[in-house]
């Protein structure tokens, strides 16, 4: 998802017998549904895994502003421009809520930013695809935010208090994102000209499989998932969420009169679910390890923003320190 | 693990339209208090969530520690006589 490839530090699910008494008591608290708060005892591996997961999630919100920011100045109407600006501003807010949640685990903001810029921390693969036409703003809101919601709703129940509370705020804001995207798709695919319909179909064609990749590879073989689920920092498997996304999205595409680019897509009456093709996982691994179409561009944009802003950060801090000294001298 | 050139962390409290008190909503980094208020307005009140903002430097907050939960809060548990329902008042007295 926004944290697609979180490696836990352990070697899979830890056996209760191997746990220290503190770790057993900790697991019991989680099993009882209690929230873990920053000052509470927690195993080192829980802390480290969470820093990675929340950090990846935060970075995704921040980098995720770039593909949409690309269209703010070229939105077709003033209203659409205001909508998109508000949406992108929300994403900045989401990043900030999540950075704060990660910081309660003992990592600093600067360290997190530095790890993103030096590629020691990842962000979601989805944001390494280009946004070529205005229809992509529709597809991103509808599919990318739609997939994000699917993942974030259960995370409101995650065991770590600050993360759960950040998720509650984020989920409240997220549904506007998906609806504004779908609204763009309605305008183009249902009410638009032939060219606009083509653009909408093309956007769906390009974003469908990358959206499916957002849930991460199948976790059947993953040793990390079981531990994360025991800790309740992962609530559903990647495959469960992907299936749920497909089941909800296919009828929405039908309403738009658009075709999901998958010849194998069909409803299965017995299972009550759609059957669908897996995305190309080799492409996913390429993109997540830095070789997607826009990885270099995205990271350079983040580094440039950070470097260009350095003098502002320094000047504001210097000013604050100076005013504080003056106030103290006047006392 | 904080970097010395990082803006300090502030905790943000907001009182909503019909709220009786300020509630903690989250935290943010800012150079000073005034800057923290401005950032809090952008980060935490984009949808009319508040009519008043408080910011407090996180380092200045003293919090009770989780291990003190027992000694701090258990003594209140067995003092049922602090609640009105402890006292039986005859019905003929009426509502009290
Ligand atoms: Fe978001
Ligand atoms: Fe969003």
Short mmCIF file of N, CA and C in Angstrom, two decimals, chain A residues 202-310:
data_model
loop_
_atom_site.label_atom_id
_atom_site.label_comp_id
_atom_site.label_asym_id
_atom_site.label_seq_id
_atom_site.Cartn_x
_atom_site.Cartn_y
_atom_site.Cartn_z
N UNK A 202 -7.95 6.03 -21.59
CA UNK A 202 -6.48 5.92 -21.61
C UNK A 202 -5.91 6.07 -20.20
N UNK A 203 -6.47 6.99 -19.41
CA UNK A 203 -5.99 7.16 -18.03
C UNK A 203 -6.26 5.90 -17.22
N UNK A 204 -7.46 5.33 -17.39
CA UNK A 204 -7.77 4.08 -16.68
C UNK A 204 -6.80 2.97 -17.12
N UNK A 205 -6.54 2.89 -18.41
CA UNK A 205 -5.62 1.85 -18.91
C UNK A 205 -4.25 1.97 -18.26
N UNK A 206 -3.77 3.19 -18.11
CA UNK A 206 -2.43 3.36 -17.56
C UNK A 206 -2.38 3.19 -16.04
N UNK A 207 -3.47 3.54 -15.35
CA UNK A 207 -3.41 3.50 -13.87
C UNK A 207 -3.96 2.23 -13.23
N UNK A 208 -4.64 1.39 -14.03
CA UNK A 208 -5.27 0.22 -13.41
C UNK A 208 -4.26 -0.70 -12.72
N UNK A 209 -3.27 -1.17 -13.47
CA UNK A 209 -2.33 -2.12 -12.85
C UNK A 209 -1.44 -1.47 -11.79
N UNK A 210 -0.92 -0.27 -12.05
CA UNK A 210 -0.18 0.39 -10.95
C UNK A 210 -1.04 0.55 -9.68
N UNK A 211 -2.36 0.78 -9.84
CA UNK A 211 -3.23 0.89 -8.66
C UNK A 211 -3.31 -0.46 -7.93
N UNK A 212 -3.40 -1.56 -8.71
CA UNK A 212 -3.43 -2.89 -8.07
C UNK A 212 -2.13 -3.18 -7.34
N UNK A 213 -1.03 -2.65 -7.86
CA UNK A 213 0.28 -2.86 -7.21
C UNK A 213 0.37 -2.15 -5.87
N UNK A 214 -0.47 -1.13 -5.69
CA UNK A 214 -0.39 -0.35 -4.45
C UNK A 214 -0.56 -1.22 -3.21
N UNK A 215 -1.27 -2.34 -3.35
CA UNK A 215 -1.50 -3.18 -2.17
C UNK A 215 -0.30 -4.06 -1.84
N UNK A 216 0.72 -4.01 -2.69
CA UNK A 216 1.92 -4.80 -2.44
C UNK A 216 1.78 -6.19 -2.98
N UNK A 217 2.91 -6.91 -3.10
CA UNK A 217 2.87 -8.27 -3.63
C UNK A 217 2.05 -9.18 -2.72
N UNK A 218 1.63 -10.30 -3.26
CA UNK A 218 0.87 -11.27 -2.48
C UNK A 218 1.66 -11.61 -1.22
N UNK A 219 0.96 -11.61 -0.07
CA UNK A 219 1.73 -11.87 1.15
C UNK A 219 1.67 -13.33 1.58
N UNK A 220 1.33 -14.19 0.64
CA UNK A 220 1.33 -15.62 0.96
C UNK A 220 2.72 -16.08 1.39
N UNK A 221 3.74 -15.56 0.70
CA UNK A 221 5.11 -16.02 1.00
C UNK A 221 5.81 -15.08 1.99
N UNK A 222 5.17 -13.99 2.35
CA UNK A 222 5.89 -13.00 3.14
C UNK A 222 6.02 -13.42 4.60
N UNK A 223 7.25 -13.38 5.11
CA UNK A 223 7.46 -13.71 6.52
C UNK A 223 7.13 -12.52 7.41
N UNK A 224 7.08 -11.33 6.80
CA UNK A 224 6.90 -10.13 7.61
C UNK A 224 5.45 -9.91 8.00
N UNK A 225 4.54 -10.32 7.10
CA UNK A 225 3.13 -10.02 7.31
C UNK A 225 2.58 -10.64 8.60
N UNK A 226 2.96 -11.89 8.87
CA UNK A 226 2.38 -12.59 10.02
C UNK A 226 2.71 -11.84 11.32
N UNK A 227 3.96 -11.41 11.45
CA UNK A 227 4.35 -10.68 12.66
C UNK A 227 3.61 -9.34 12.74
N UNK A 228 3.53 -8.63 11.61
CA UNK A 228 2.84 -7.34 11.61
C UNK A 228 1.36 -7.50 11.95
N UNK A 229 0.78 -8.61 11.53
CA UNK A 229 -0.62 -8.83 11.83
C UNK A 229 -0.80 -9.17 13.30
N UNK A 230 0.14 -9.93 13.86
CA UNK A 230 0.07 -10.24 15.30
C UNK A 230 0.18 -8.96 16.12
N UNK A 231 0.97 -8.04 15.64
CA UNK A 231 1.13 -6.75 16.33
C UNK A 231 -0.01 -5.77 16.02
N UNK A 232 -0.90 -6.16 15.13
CA UNK A 232 -1.99 -5.28 14.67
C UNK A 232 -1.49 -3.95 14.11
N UNK A 233 -0.39 -4.03 13.37
CA UNK A 233 -0.01 -2.84 12.61
C UNK A 233 -0.31 -3.10 11.13
N UNK A 234 -0.79 -4.29 10.86
CA UNK A 234 -1.33 -4.64 9.56
C UNK A 234 -2.59 -5.41 9.89
N UNK A 235 -3.71 -5.03 9.26
CA UNK A 235 -4.98 -5.61 9.69
C UNK A 235 -5.48 -6.65 8.68
N UNK A 236 -5.29 -6.37 7.39
CA UNK A 236 -5.73 -7.30 6.35
C UNK A 236 -4.52 -7.70 5.51
N UNK A 237 -4.64 -8.83 4.82
CA UNK A 237 -3.56 -9.20 3.90
C UNK A 237 -3.67 -8.33 2.64
N UNK A 238 -2.55 -8.23 1.92
CA UNK A 238 -2.52 -7.46 0.68
C UNK A 238 -3.55 -7.99 -0.32
N UNK A 239 -3.66 -9.32 -0.38
CA UNK A 239 -4.58 -9.93 -1.34
C UNK A 239 -6.04 -9.64 -1.00
N UNK A 240 -6.36 -9.67 0.27
CA UNK A 240 -7.74 -9.35 0.68
C UNK A 240 -8.13 -7.94 0.24
N UNK A 241 -7.22 -6.99 0.48
CA UNK A 241 -7.54 -5.60 0.17
C UNK A 241 -7.62 -5.38 -1.34
N UNK A 242 -6.74 -6.05 -2.07
CA UNK A 242 -6.74 -5.91 -3.53
C UNK A 242 -8.07 -6.43 -4.09
N UNK A 243 -8.52 -7.57 -3.58
CA UNK A 243 -9.79 -8.14 -4.03
C UNK A 243 -10.95 -7.18 -3.73
N UNK A 244 -10.92 -6.61 -2.55
CA UNK A 244 -11.99 -5.69 -2.14
C UNK A 244 -12.01 -4.47 -3.06
N UNK A 245 -10.81 -4.01 -3.41
CA UNK A 245 -10.69 -2.86 -4.31
C UNK A 245 -11.28 -3.18 -5.68
N UNK A 246 -10.92 -4.34 -6.21
CA UNK A 246 -11.44 -4.72 -7.54
C UNK A 246 -12.96 -4.84 -7.49
N UNK A 247 -13.46 -5.50 -6.44
CA UNK A 247 -14.91 -5.69 -6.33
C UNK A 247 -15.65 -4.36 -6.28
N UNK A 248 -15.09 -3.38 -5.64
CA UNK A 248 -15.78 -2.09 -5.55
C UNK A 248 -15.59 -1.22 -6.79
N UNK A 249 -14.45 -1.39 -7.45
CA UNK A 249 -14.12 -0.48 -8.55
C UNK A 249 -14.75 -0.87 -9.87
N UNK A 250 -14.90 -2.18 -10.12
CA UNK A 250 -15.43 -2.61 -11.42
C UNK A 250 -16.81 -2.01 -11.72
N UNK A 251 -17.76 -2.07 -10.77
CA UNK A 251 -19.06 -1.44 -11.07
C UNK A 251 -18.95 0.07 -11.30
N UNK A 252 -18.01 0.71 -10.62
CA UNK A 252 -17.82 2.16 -10.83
C UNK A 252 -17.33 2.44 -12.24
N UNK A 253 -16.48 1.57 -12.76
CA UNK A 253 -16.00 1.72 -14.14
C UNK A 253 -17.15 1.48 -15.12
N UNK A 254 -17.97 0.49 -14.80
CA UNK A 254 -19.13 0.21 -15.67
C UNK A 254 -20.05 1.41 -15.74
N UNK A 255 -20.29 2.04 -14.61
CA UNK A 255 -21.15 3.23 -14.60
C UNK A 255 -20.59 4.30 -15.53
N UNK A 256 -19.27 4.41 -15.56
CA UNK A 256 -18.63 5.43 -16.41
C UNK A 256 -18.63 5.02 -17.88
N UNK A 257 -18.96 3.75 -18.14
CA UNK A 257 -18.89 3.25 -19.51
C UNK A 257 -17.46 3.01 -19.94
N UNK A 258 -16.58 2.77 -18.98
CA UNK A 258 -15.17 2.50 -19.30
C UNK A 258 -14.88 1.01 -19.13
N UNK A 259 -13.84 0.56 -19.81
CA UNK A 259 -13.48 -0.86 -19.78
C UNK A 259 -12.20 -1.05 -18.97
N UNK A 260 -12.27 -1.93 -17.98
CA UNK A 260 -11.07 -2.29 -17.22
C UNK A 260 -10.14 -3.05 -18.16
N UNK A 261 -8.88 -2.66 -18.25
CA UNK A 261 -7.99 -3.28 -19.24
C UNK A 261 -7.52 -4.68 -18.83
N UNK A 262 -8.46 -5.60 -18.71
CA UNK A 262 -8.10 -6.95 -18.26
C UNK A 262 -9.06 -7.94 -18.92
N UNK A 263 -8.52 -8.74 -19.85
CA UNK A 263 -9.35 -9.71 -20.58
C UNK A 263 -9.88 -10.81 -19.67
N UNK A 264 -9.18 -11.04 -18.57
CA UNK A 264 -9.58 -12.13 -17.67
C UNK A 264 -10.56 -11.71 -16.59
N UNK A 265 -10.93 -10.45 -16.63
CA UNK A 265 -11.83 -9.97 -15.59
C UNK A 265 -13.21 -10.59 -15.77
N UNK A 266 -13.69 -11.29 -14.75
CA UNK A 266 -15.06 -11.79 -14.82
C UNK A 266 -15.60 -12.05 -13.42
N UNK A 267 -16.91 -11.92 -13.30
CA UNK A 267 -17.59 -12.13 -12.03
C UNK A 267 -17.69 -13.63 -11.75
N UNK A 268 -17.37 -14.02 -10.54
CA UNK A 268 -17.50 -15.42 -10.15
C UNK A 268 -18.67 -15.54 -9.17
N UNK A 269 -19.73 -16.20 -9.63
CA UNK A 269 -20.94 -16.30 -8.83
C UNK A 269 -20.73 -17.08 -7.55
N UNK A 270 -19.86 -18.10 -7.65
CA UNK A 270 -19.63 -18.96 -6.48
C UNK A 270 -18.92 -18.24 -5.35
N UNK A 271 -17.85 -17.51 -5.73
CA UNK A 271 -17.08 -16.84 -4.68
C UNK A 271 -17.69 -15.49 -4.31
N UNK A 272 -18.51 -14.96 -5.21
CA UNK A 272 -19.05 -13.62 -4.96
C UNK A 272 -18.01 -12.53 -5.15
N UNK A 273 -16.97 -12.85 -5.94
CA UNK A 273 -15.91 -11.88 -6.20
C UNK A 273 -15.55 -11.86 -7.68
N UNK A 274 -14.88 -10.79 -8.10
CA UNK A 274 -14.36 -10.76 -9.46
C UNK A 274 -13.05 -11.55 -9.53
N UNK A 275 -12.85 -12.22 -10.66
CA UNK A 275 -11.53 -12.78 -10.95
C UNK A 275 -10.80 -11.76 -11.80
N UNK A 276 -9.53 -11.62 -11.57
CA UNK A 276 -8.79 -10.59 -12.33
C UNK A 276 -7.34 -11.00 -12.49
N UNK A 277 -6.65 -10.34 -13.44
CA UNK A 277 -5.23 -10.65 -13.68
C UNK A 277 -4.36 -9.92 -12.68
N UNK A 278 -3.33 -10.59 -12.25
CA UNK A 278 -2.33 -9.96 -11.38
C UNK A 278 -1.55 -8.92 -12.18
N UNK A 279 -1.11 -7.87 -11.54
CA UNK A 279 -0.22 -6.95 -12.25
C UNK A 279 1.14 -7.61 -12.51
N UNK A 280 1.93 -6.98 -13.33
CA UNK A 280 3.26 -7.49 -13.65
C UNK A 280 4.20 -7.18 -12.48
N UNK A 281 4.46 -8.21 -11.68
CA UNK A 281 5.23 -7.96 -10.45
C UNK A 281 6.68 -7.61 -10.71
N UNK A 282 7.20 -8.02 -11.87
CA UNK A 282 8.59 -7.63 -12.16
C UNK A 282 8.66 -6.12 -12.37
N UNK A 283 7.60 -5.57 -12.99
CA UNK A 283 7.55 -4.11 -13.13
C UNK A 283 7.51 -3.44 -11.76
N UNK A 284 6.69 -3.99 -10.88
CA UNK A 284 6.59 -3.44 -9.53
C UNK A 284 7.96 -3.40 -8.84
N UNK A 285 8.69 -4.51 -8.91
CA UNK A 285 9.99 -4.55 -8.22
C UNK A 285 10.98 -3.57 -8.84
N UNK A 286 10.88 -3.39 -10.15
CA UNK A 286 11.72 -2.38 -10.81
C UNK A 286 11.39 -0.98 -10.27
N UNK A 287 10.10 -0.66 -10.23
CA UNK A 287 9.67 0.68 -9.83
C UNK A 287 10.02 0.95 -8.36
N UNK A 288 9.77 -0.04 -7.51
CA UNK A 288 9.99 0.18 -6.08
C UNK A 288 11.50 0.26 -5.77
N UNK A 289 12.31 -0.33 -6.64
CA UNK A 289 13.75 -0.24 -6.36
C UNK A 289 14.41 0.91 -7.15
N UNK A 290 13.60 1.83 -7.65
CA UNK A 290 14.19 3.07 -8.17
C UNK A 290 14.18 3.22 -9.68
N UNK A 291 13.67 2.23 -10.39
CA UNK A 291 13.77 2.28 -11.86
C UNK A 291 12.45 2.52 -12.58
N UNK A 292 11.52 3.15 -11.91
CA UNK A 292 10.24 3.49 -12.57
C UNK A 292 10.41 4.71 -13.46
N UNK A 293 9.35 5.03 -14.21
CA UNK A 293 9.45 6.16 -15.16
C UNK A 293 9.78 7.50 -14.51
N UNK A 294 9.37 7.74 -13.27
CA UNK A 294 9.57 9.08 -12.68
C UNK A 294 10.36 9.08 -11.38
N UNK A 295 10.97 7.95 -10.99
CA UNK A 295 11.65 7.93 -9.68
C UNK A 295 12.66 9.06 -9.52
N UNK A 296 13.48 9.24 -10.56
CA UNK A 296 14.57 10.22 -10.46
C UNK A 296 13.99 11.62 -10.34
N UNK A 297 13.00 11.90 -11.18
CA UNK A 297 12.34 13.20 -11.18
C UNK A 297 11.71 13.51 -9.81
N UNK A 298 11.00 12.52 -9.25
CA UNK A 298 10.32 12.74 -7.97
C UNK A 298 11.32 13.04 -6.86
N UNK A 299 12.36 12.21 -6.76
CA UNK A 299 13.32 12.41 -5.68
C UNK A 299 14.08 13.72 -5.86
N UNK A 300 14.39 14.04 -7.10
CA UNK A 300 15.09 15.32 -7.33
C UNK A 300 14.21 16.50 -6.94
N UNK A 301 12.92 16.40 -7.22
CA UNK A 301 12.00 17.49 -6.85
C UNK A 301 11.96 17.65 -5.33
N UNK A 302 11.94 16.52 -4.60
CA UNK A 302 11.91 16.59 -3.13
C UNK A 302 13.23 17.17 -2.60
N UNK A 303 14.33 16.70 -3.15
CA UNK A 303 15.64 17.20 -2.68
C UNK A 303 15.77 18.69 -2.95
N UNK A 304 15.30 19.10 -4.12
CA UNK A 304 15.42 20.51 -4.49
C UNK A 304 14.57 21.37 -3.55
N UNK A 305 13.35 20.90 -3.26
CA UNK A 305 12.47 21.67 -2.36
C UNK A 305 13.13 21.80 -0.99
N UNK A 306 13.74 20.72 -0.54
CA UNK A 306 14.40 20.72 0.77
C UNK A 306 15.60 21.68 0.77
N UNK A 307 16.41 21.60 -0.27
CA UNK A 307 17.61 22.45 -0.33
C UNK A 307 17.23 23.92 -0.52
N UNK A 308 16.26 24.16 -1.41
CA UNK A 308 15.85 25.55 -1.65
C UNK A 308 15.22 26.18 -0.40
N UNK A 309 14.65 25.35 0.44
CA UNK A 309 13.99 25.88 1.64
C UNK A 309 14.93 26.03 2.82
N UNK A 310 16.17 25.57 2.67
CA UNK A 310 17.09 25.54 3.82
C UNK A 310 17.28 26.93 4.43
#
